[in-house]
Coordinates of C-alpha atoms and ligand atoms in Angstrom, one line a residue:
M1376 CA 0.9 -147.5 55.9
I1377 CA 4.4 -145.9 56.4
T1378 CA 5.7 -145.9 60.0
L1379 CA 7.7 -143.1 61.7
G1380 CA 10.8 -145.4 61.7
E1381 CA 10.5 -146.1 57.9
F1382 CA 9.9 -142.5 57.1
I1383 CA 12.9 -141.4 59.0
V1384 CA 15.2 -143.7 57.3
Q1385 CA 13.6 -143.1 53.8
K1386 CA 14.3 -139.3 54.4
Q1387 CA 17.7 -139.9 55.6
A1388 CA 18.7 -141.4 52.2
D1389 CA 17.9 -138.1 50.8
F1390 CA 21.2 -136.8 52.3
P1391 CA 24.2 -138.8 51.1
E1392 CA 26.3 -137.1 54.0
A1393 CA 23.9 -138.3 56.7
T1394 CA 25.6 -140.5 59.4
G1395 CA 22.3 -141.8 60.9
E1396 CA 22.9 -140.1 64.0
L1397 CA 19.8 -137.8 63.8
T1398 CA 17.7 -141.0 62.8
G1399 CA 18.9 -142.7 65.9
L1400 CA 18.1 -139.6 68.1
L1401 CA 14.6 -139.4 66.7
S1402 CA 14.0 -143.1 67.4
A1403 CA 14.9 -142.4 71.0
I1404 CA 12.4 -139.7 71.2
R1405 CA 9.8 -142.0 69.5
L1406 CA 10.5 -144.7 72.1
A1407 CA 10.1 -142.2 75.2
A1408 CA 6.9 -140.7 73.6
K1409 CA 5.4 -144.2 73.6
V1410 CA 6.2 -144.9 77.3
V1411 CA 4.9 -141.4 78.3
N1412 CA 1.8 -142.0 76.2
R1413 CA 1.1 -145.2 78.2
E1414 CA 1.1 -143.4 81.5
V1415 CA -0.9 -140.5 80.0
N1416 CA -3.6 -142.7 78.8
K1417 CA -4.2 -144.3 82.3
A1418 CA -3.4 -141.0 84.2
G1419 CA -6.7 -141.4 86.2
L1420 CA -5.9 -145.0 87.3
A1421 CA -2.2 -145.0 87.8
D1422 CA -0.7 -143.0 90.9
I1423 CA 0.6 -140.6 88.3
T1424 CA -1.6 -137.5 88.9
G1425 CA -1.1 -134.6 91.2
S1426 CA 1.9 -132.8 92.4
V1427 CA 5.2 -134.2 93.6
G1428 CA 5.1 -131.3 96.3
D1429 CA 8.2 -129.7 94.7
T1430 CA 8.7 -126.6 92.5
N1431 CA 10.9 -126.3 89.5
I1432 CA 13.2 -123.4 88.8
Q1433 CA 10.3 -121.5 87.3
G1434 CA 8.5 -121.6 90.6
E1435 CA 5.9 -123.9 89.3
D1436 CA 4.3 -126.7 91.2
Q1437 CA 6.0 -129.8 89.6
Q1438 CA 3.4 -132.5 88.6
K1439 CA 4.2 -136.2 88.9
L1440 CA 3.8 -136.6 85.1
D1441 CA 6.2 -133.6 84.6
V1442 CA 8.9 -135.5 86.5
Y1443 CA 8.0 -138.8 85.0
A1444 CA 8.0 -137.6 81.4
N1445 CA 11.3 -135.9 82.2
E1446 CA 13.0 -139.0 83.5
K1447 CA 11.9 -141.2 80.6
F1448 CA 13.0 -138.8 78.0
K1449 CA 16.3 -138.0 79.6
A1450 CA 16.9 -142.0 80.2
A1451 CA 16.1 -142.6 76.2
L1452 CA 18.4 -139.8 75.2
E1453 CA 21.4 -140.6 77.5
A1454 CA 21.2 -144.4 76.5
R1455 CA 21.9 -143.2 72.9
G1456 CA 25.4 -142.3 71.7
E1457 CA 24.1 -139.3 69.6
V1458 CA 23.3 -136.8 72.5
C1459 CA 25.9 -135.2 74.6
G1460 CA 23.3 -133.4 76.8
M1461 CA 19.8 -132.2 77.5
A1462 CA 18.2 -128.9 78.9
S1463 CA 14.6 -129.4 80.1
E1464 CA 12.0 -127.3 81.9
E1465 CA 12.1 -129.7 84.7
E1466 CA 16.0 -129.4 85.2
D1467 CA 17.4 -126.4 87.0
D1468 CA 20.6 -126.5 84.8
Y1469 CA 21.5 -128.3 81.6
V1470 CA 22.3 -132.0 82.0
V1471 CA 25.7 -133.4 81.0
F1472 CA 25.7 -137.0 79.5
D1473 CA 28.9 -138.0 81.3
S1474 CA 30.0 -141.2 79.5
E1475 CA 33.0 -141.1 76.9
V1476 CA 30.4 -142.1 74.2
N1477 CA 28.1 -139.2 75.1
H1478 CA 31.0 -136.6 75.3
D1479 CA 31.8 -137.6 71.5
A1480 CA 28.0 -137.1 70.7
K1481 CA 27.0 -134.6 68.1
Y1482 CA 23.7 -133.3 69.2
V1483 CA 21.9 -131.5 72.2
V1484 CA 18.3 -131.7 73.0
L1485 CA 16.0 -129.1 74.7
I1486 CA 12.8 -130.3 75.9
D1487 CA 9.5 -129.5 77.7
P1488 CA 8.7 -133.0 78.8
L1489 CA 5.1 -132.3 79.7
D1490 CA 3.4 -129.3 78.2
G1491 CA 0.0 -128.1 79.5
S1492 CA 0.7 -129.3 83.1
S1493 CA -2.6 -127.6 84.4
N1494 CA -4.6 -129.9 82.1
I1495 CA -3.0 -133.3 83.3
D1496 CA -5.6 -134.1 86.0
V1497 CA -8.6 -133.2 83.9
N1498 CA -8.1 -135.3 81.1
V1499 CA -7.4 -132.6 78.5
S1500 CA -4.8 -132.7 75.7
I1501 CA -1.2 -132.3 76.8
G1502 CA 2.2 -132.8 75.1
T1503 CA 5.9 -132.9 74.7
I1504 CA 7.9 -130.3 72.8
F1505 CA 11.4 -131.1 71.8
S1506 CA 14.3 -129.0 70.0
I1507 CA 17.5 -130.6 68.5
Y1508 CA 20.8 -128.7 67.8
K1509 CA 24.3 -129.6 66.6
R1510 CA 26.7 -128.9 69.5
V1511 CA 29.1 -126.0 69.0
S1512 CA 31.7 -127.2 71.5
P1513 CA 34.3 -129.7 70.3
R1514 CA 33.4 -133.4 70.3
G1515 CA 35.0 -135.6 72.8
T1516 CA 34.5 -132.9 75.6
P1517 CA 31.6 -132.5 78.0
V1518 CA 28.7 -130.3 76.7
T1519 CA 28.7 -126.7 77.4
L1520 CA 26.1 -124.0 78.3
E1521 CA 26.9 -122.4 74.8
D1522 CA 25.7 -125.6 73.2
F1523 CA 22.2 -124.7 74.3
L1524 CA 22.0 -121.1 73.9
Q1525 CA 22.1 -121.0 70.0
P1526 CA 19.3 -119.1 68.1
G1527 CA 16.4 -121.1 67.0
K1528 CA 17.2 -120.7 63.5
Q1529 CA 20.2 -123.1 64.1
Q1530 CA 18.0 -125.9 65.1
V1531 CA 18.4 -129.0 63.0
A1532 CA 15.1 -130.7 64.0
A1533 CA 12.0 -130.0 66.2
G1534 CA 8.7 -131.4 67.1
Y1535 CA 5.9 -132.2 69.5
V1536 CA 3.9 -135.1 70.7
I1537 CA 0.2 -134.4 71.6
Y1538 CA -1.4 -136.8 73.8
G1539 CA -4.9 -136.2 73.0
S1540 CA -8.0 -138.1 71.6
S1541 CA -5.2 -139.7 69.6
T1542 CA -1.6 -139.4 70.1
V1543 CA 0.3 -137.6 67.3
L1544 CA 3.9 -136.9 66.8
V1545 CA 4.7 -133.9 64.6
Y1546 CA 8.3 -133.2 63.6
S1547 CA 10.5 -131.6 61.0
T1548 CA 14.2 -131.7 60.0
G1549 CA 14.0 -128.6 57.7
H1550 CA 12.2 -130.4 55.0
G1551 CA 8.6 -129.9 55.7
V1552 CA 6.5 -130.7 58.6
H1553 CA 5.0 -134.3 58.9
G1554 CA 2.5 -135.9 61.5
F1555 CA 2.2 -139.5 62.7
T1556 CA -0.6 -140.9 64.6
Y1557 CA 0.0 -143.7 67.2
D1558 CA -1.6 -147.0 66.5
P1559 CA -1.8 -148.6 69.9
S1560 CA -2.8 -152.0 68.5
L1561 CA 0.5 -152.2 66.4
G1562 CA 2.5 -150.0 68.8
V1563 CA 3.7 -147.8 65.8
F1564 CA 3.4 -144.2 64.8
A1565 CA 2.0 -144.2 61.2
L1566 CA 2.1 -141.4 58.7
S1567 CA -1.2 -139.4 58.9
H1568 CA -0.3 -136.0 58.0
E1569 CA 2.4 -135.6 55.4
D1570 CA 4.0 -132.1 54.5
I1571 CA 1.5 -130.0 56.7
R1572 CA 1.0 -126.6 55.3
T1573 CA -0.8 -123.9 57.6
P1574 CA -3.2 -121.4 55.8
E1575 CA -2.0 -117.8 55.5
D1576 CA -5.3 -116.7 57.0
G1577 CA -7.3 -118.3 59.8
V1578 CA -10.5 -117.6 61.8
I1579 CA -9.3 -118.9 65.2
Y1580 CA -7.6 -117.0 67.9
S1581 CA -6.1 -118.6 71.0
I1582 CA -5.4 -116.3 74.1
N1583 CA -6.0 -116.4 77.7
E1584 CA -8.5 -113.4 77.9
G1585 CA -8.7 -113.8 81.6
N1586 CA -5.4 -111.6 81.4
Y1587 CA -7.1 -109.0 79.1
I1588 CA -6.7 -105.9 81.4
K1589 CA -3.0 -106.7 81.7
F1590 CA -2.3 -106.9 78.2
P1591 CA -0.5 -104.2 76.0
D1592 CA -2.8 -101.9 74.0
G1593 CA -1.8 -103.5 70.8
V1594 CA -3.0 -106.9 71.8
K1595 CA -6.3 -105.5 73.3
M1596 CA -6.8 -103.9 69.8
F1597 CA -6.1 -107.3 68.0
I1598 CA -8.6 -108.9 70.3
K1599 CA -11.1 -106.3 69.4
Y1600 CA -10.2 -106.8 65.8
C1601 CA -10.9 -110.3 66.0
Q1602 CA -14.4 -109.8 67.6
E1603 CA -15.6 -107.1 65.1
E1604 CA -18.2 -107.9 62.4
D1605 CA -16.7 -108.1 59.0
D1606 CA -17.8 -110.4 56.3
S1607 CA -15.2 -109.8 53.8
T1608 CA -12.5 -110.9 56.3
D1609 CA -14.6 -113.7 58.0
R1610 CA -14.9 -111.7 61.3
P1611 CA -15.7 -112.2 64.0
Y1612 CA -13.1 -114.9 64.5
T1613 CA -13.7 -117.9 66.9
A1614 CA -12.0 -117.9 70.2
R1615 CA -10.5 -121.3 71.1
Y1616 CA -8.0 -121.8 74.2
I1617 CA -7.4 -125.2 75.6
G1618 CA -4.5 -123.8 77.9
S1619 CA -1.9 -126.5 76.4
L1620 CA 0.4 -124.6 74.0
V1621 CA 0.8 -128.0 71.9
A1622 CA -2.9 -128.7 71.6
D1623 CA -3.7 -125.1 70.7
F1624 CA -0.9 -124.8 68.2
H1625 CA -1.7 -128.3 66.7
R1626 CA -5.4 -127.1 66.1
N1627 CA -4.3 -123.8 64.6
L1628 CA -1.5 -125.4 62.5
L1629 CA -4.1 -127.6 60.7
K1630 CA -6.9 -125.2 60.4
G1631 CA -5.3 -121.8 60.3
G1632 CA -5.3 -119.5 63.3
I1633 CA -3.2 -117.7 65.9
Y1634 CA -2.0 -118.4 69.3
L1635 CA -0.9 -115.5 71.6
Y1636 CA 0.9 -115.3 74.8
P1637 CA 1.7 -111.7 75.2
S1638 CA 3.6 -109.9 77.9
T1639 CA 1.6 -108.8 80.8
M1640 CA 2.4 -106.2 83.5
K1641 CA 3.0 -109.2 85.8
N1642 CA 5.2 -111.0 83.3
P1643 CA 6.8 -108.4 81.1
N1644 CA 8.5 -111.3 79.1
G1645 CA 5.2 -113.2 78.9
K1646 CA 5.0 -116.9 80.3
L1647 CA 6.5 -119.1 77.6
R1648 CA 10.0 -120.3 77.5
L1649 CA 12.0 -119.3 74.4
L1650 CA 14.3 -122.5 74.3
Y1651 CA 12.1 -125.4 74.7
E1652 CA 8.5 -124.0 73.7
C1653 CA 8.8 -121.1 71.5
N1654 CA 11.8 -122.0 69.3
P1655 CA 10.6 -125.7 68.4
I1656 CA 7.0 -124.3 67.7
A1657 CA 8.4 -121.4 65.6
Y1658 CA 10.7 -123.8 63.6
L1659 CA 7.5 -126.0 62.9
V1660 CA 5.3 -123.1 61.9
E1661 CA 7.7 -121.5 59.4
Q1662 CA 8.5 -124.9 57.9
A1663 CA 4.7 -125.2 57.3
G1664 CA 4.4 -121.6 55.9
G1665 CA 3.3 -119.7 58.9
R1666 CA 5.0 -117.0 61.1
A1667 CA 6.3 -116.6 64.6
S1668 CA 7.5 -113.4 66.6
D1669 CA 7.6 -111.7 69.9
G1670 CA 5.6 -109.0 68.5
Y1671 CA 8.7 -107.2 67.1
Q1672 CA 11.2 -109.8 66.0
R1673 CA 11.3 -113.1 64.5
I1674 CA 11.5 -115.7 67.5
L1675 CA 14.0 -117.8 65.5
D1676 CA 16.6 -114.7 65.3
I1677 CA 16.6 -114.2 69.1
K1678 CA 20.0 -114.9 70.7
P1679 CA 19.3 -116.6 73.9
T1680 CA 21.1 -115.6 77.2
E1681 CA 19.6 -117.9 79.7
L1682 CA 18.3 -121.5 79.7
H1683 CA 14.7 -120.8 81.1
Q1684 CA 14.3 -117.2 79.5
R1685 CA 10.7 -116.2 78.6
T1686 CA 9.4 -114.5 75.6
P1687 CA 6.1 -113.0 74.3
F1688 CA 4.8 -115.3 71.7
F1689 CA 2.6 -114.8 68.6
V1690 CA 2.5 -117.7 66.2
G1691 CA 0.3 -119.2 63.5
S1692 CA -1.1 -117.9 60.1
T1693 CA 1.2 -115.4 58.4
N1694 CA -1.3 -112.7 57.8
M1695 CA -2.9 -113.0 61.4
V1696 CA 0.7 -112.7 63.1
K1697 CA 1.4 -109.7 60.8
T1698 CA -1.9 -107.9 61.8
V1699 CA -1.1 -108.2 65.6
E1700 CA 2.5 -107.2 64.9
A1701 CA 1.2 -104.0 63.2
L1702 CA -1.1 -103.2 65.8
I1703 CA 1.6 -103.7 68.6
L1704 CA 3.9 -101.4 66.4
E1705 CA 1.2 -98.8 66.4
F1706 CA -0.2 -99.0 70.0
G1707 CA 2.5 -100.8 71.9
Ligands
FBP2142 O1 -2.8 -120.9 82.1 P1 -2.2 -119.8 81.3 O2 -1.5 -118.5 81.9 O3 -3.1 -119.3 80.3 O4 -1.0 -120.6 80.7 C1 -1.2 -121.8 79.7 C2 0.0 -121.8 79.0 O5 1.0 -122.4 80.0 C3 1.5 -123.7 79.5 O6 0.7 -124.7 80.4 C4 2.9 -123.8 79.9 O7 3.6 -124.8 79.6 P2 4.0 -125.9 80.8 O8 2.7 -126.7 81.2 O9 4.9 -126.9 80.1 O10 4.5 -125.3 82.0 C5 1.3 -123.9 78.1 O11 1.1 -125.1 77.6 C6 0.0 -123.1 77.9 O12 -0.4 -122.6 76.8
MG2143 MG1 5.1 -125.9 78.2
MG2144 MG1 6.1 -128.4 80.8

């Protein structure tokens, strides 16, 4: 058995110039994930379900577990000297870690502390998504907005934790995608999925068809394409939609498939947030041999302008994403 801690240190040895700061940061995420996992597992028992009666900057009803997870990850990251600031779905503005040690830190973290909030109270898989960049502002000074508005291709690491039938942490530092399953009896994440590769083709499509009439024509055409009979292309495909991005993506990453959250008339930019949902997931899928776009351009090439900006999102098996892109190009 190789634990996550051992694996990270082993991988660090591959880079003579490594300082150990990224290793330290990843261990902070590992610790916070264990703490959140403990609460998630007893969500029905503990007073951790339901709303806090407040909304976040997205106008969403903040769940107690959204706030709890945000506090735990923030505390774990601030306690370390590698992170100078954090941006989060649950924080209106970016958070400056304001000690001298943090001012001198090298990295910024962007996070969706609890993904799939609508599934918290009904015992359906939820997750945490994280994205890591080197700062662009000078060390020794407080972090700036520019440190967070970097294109996704600048990420130095990204990952997610899925709190499901088992808890799995999946991450990449640009050298493959690796998954670790939590063993509660030992309190460690153990290597379970080394060097994940996603199939070029899949037979699963994940989209909230409840919004069908509001979708662009190209997306409607793609749904029709998925449902047509054609043995040579293994169609009709299977529809699977959990309503937690992390859970839908994790399944499709392992089995092959596509997750789609298009623009709608109501949300011309879609629903998902570029910086702490789409960029980290796009970084992982590309590392695993897949593809991610907004229908027109590569997600990782988008230059962000706002912390909480949204984008249409098409991610998964390369040939499936290329098919929907071609239909969007043709039918809009
Ligand atoms: O209910 P909808 O509109 O299908 O949206 C579901 C999507 O929204 C999300 O819940 C948004 O994430 P948060 O729960 O972190 O806000 C995704 O996980 C999920 O894929
Ligand atoms: Mg989310
Ligand atoms: Mg969230």
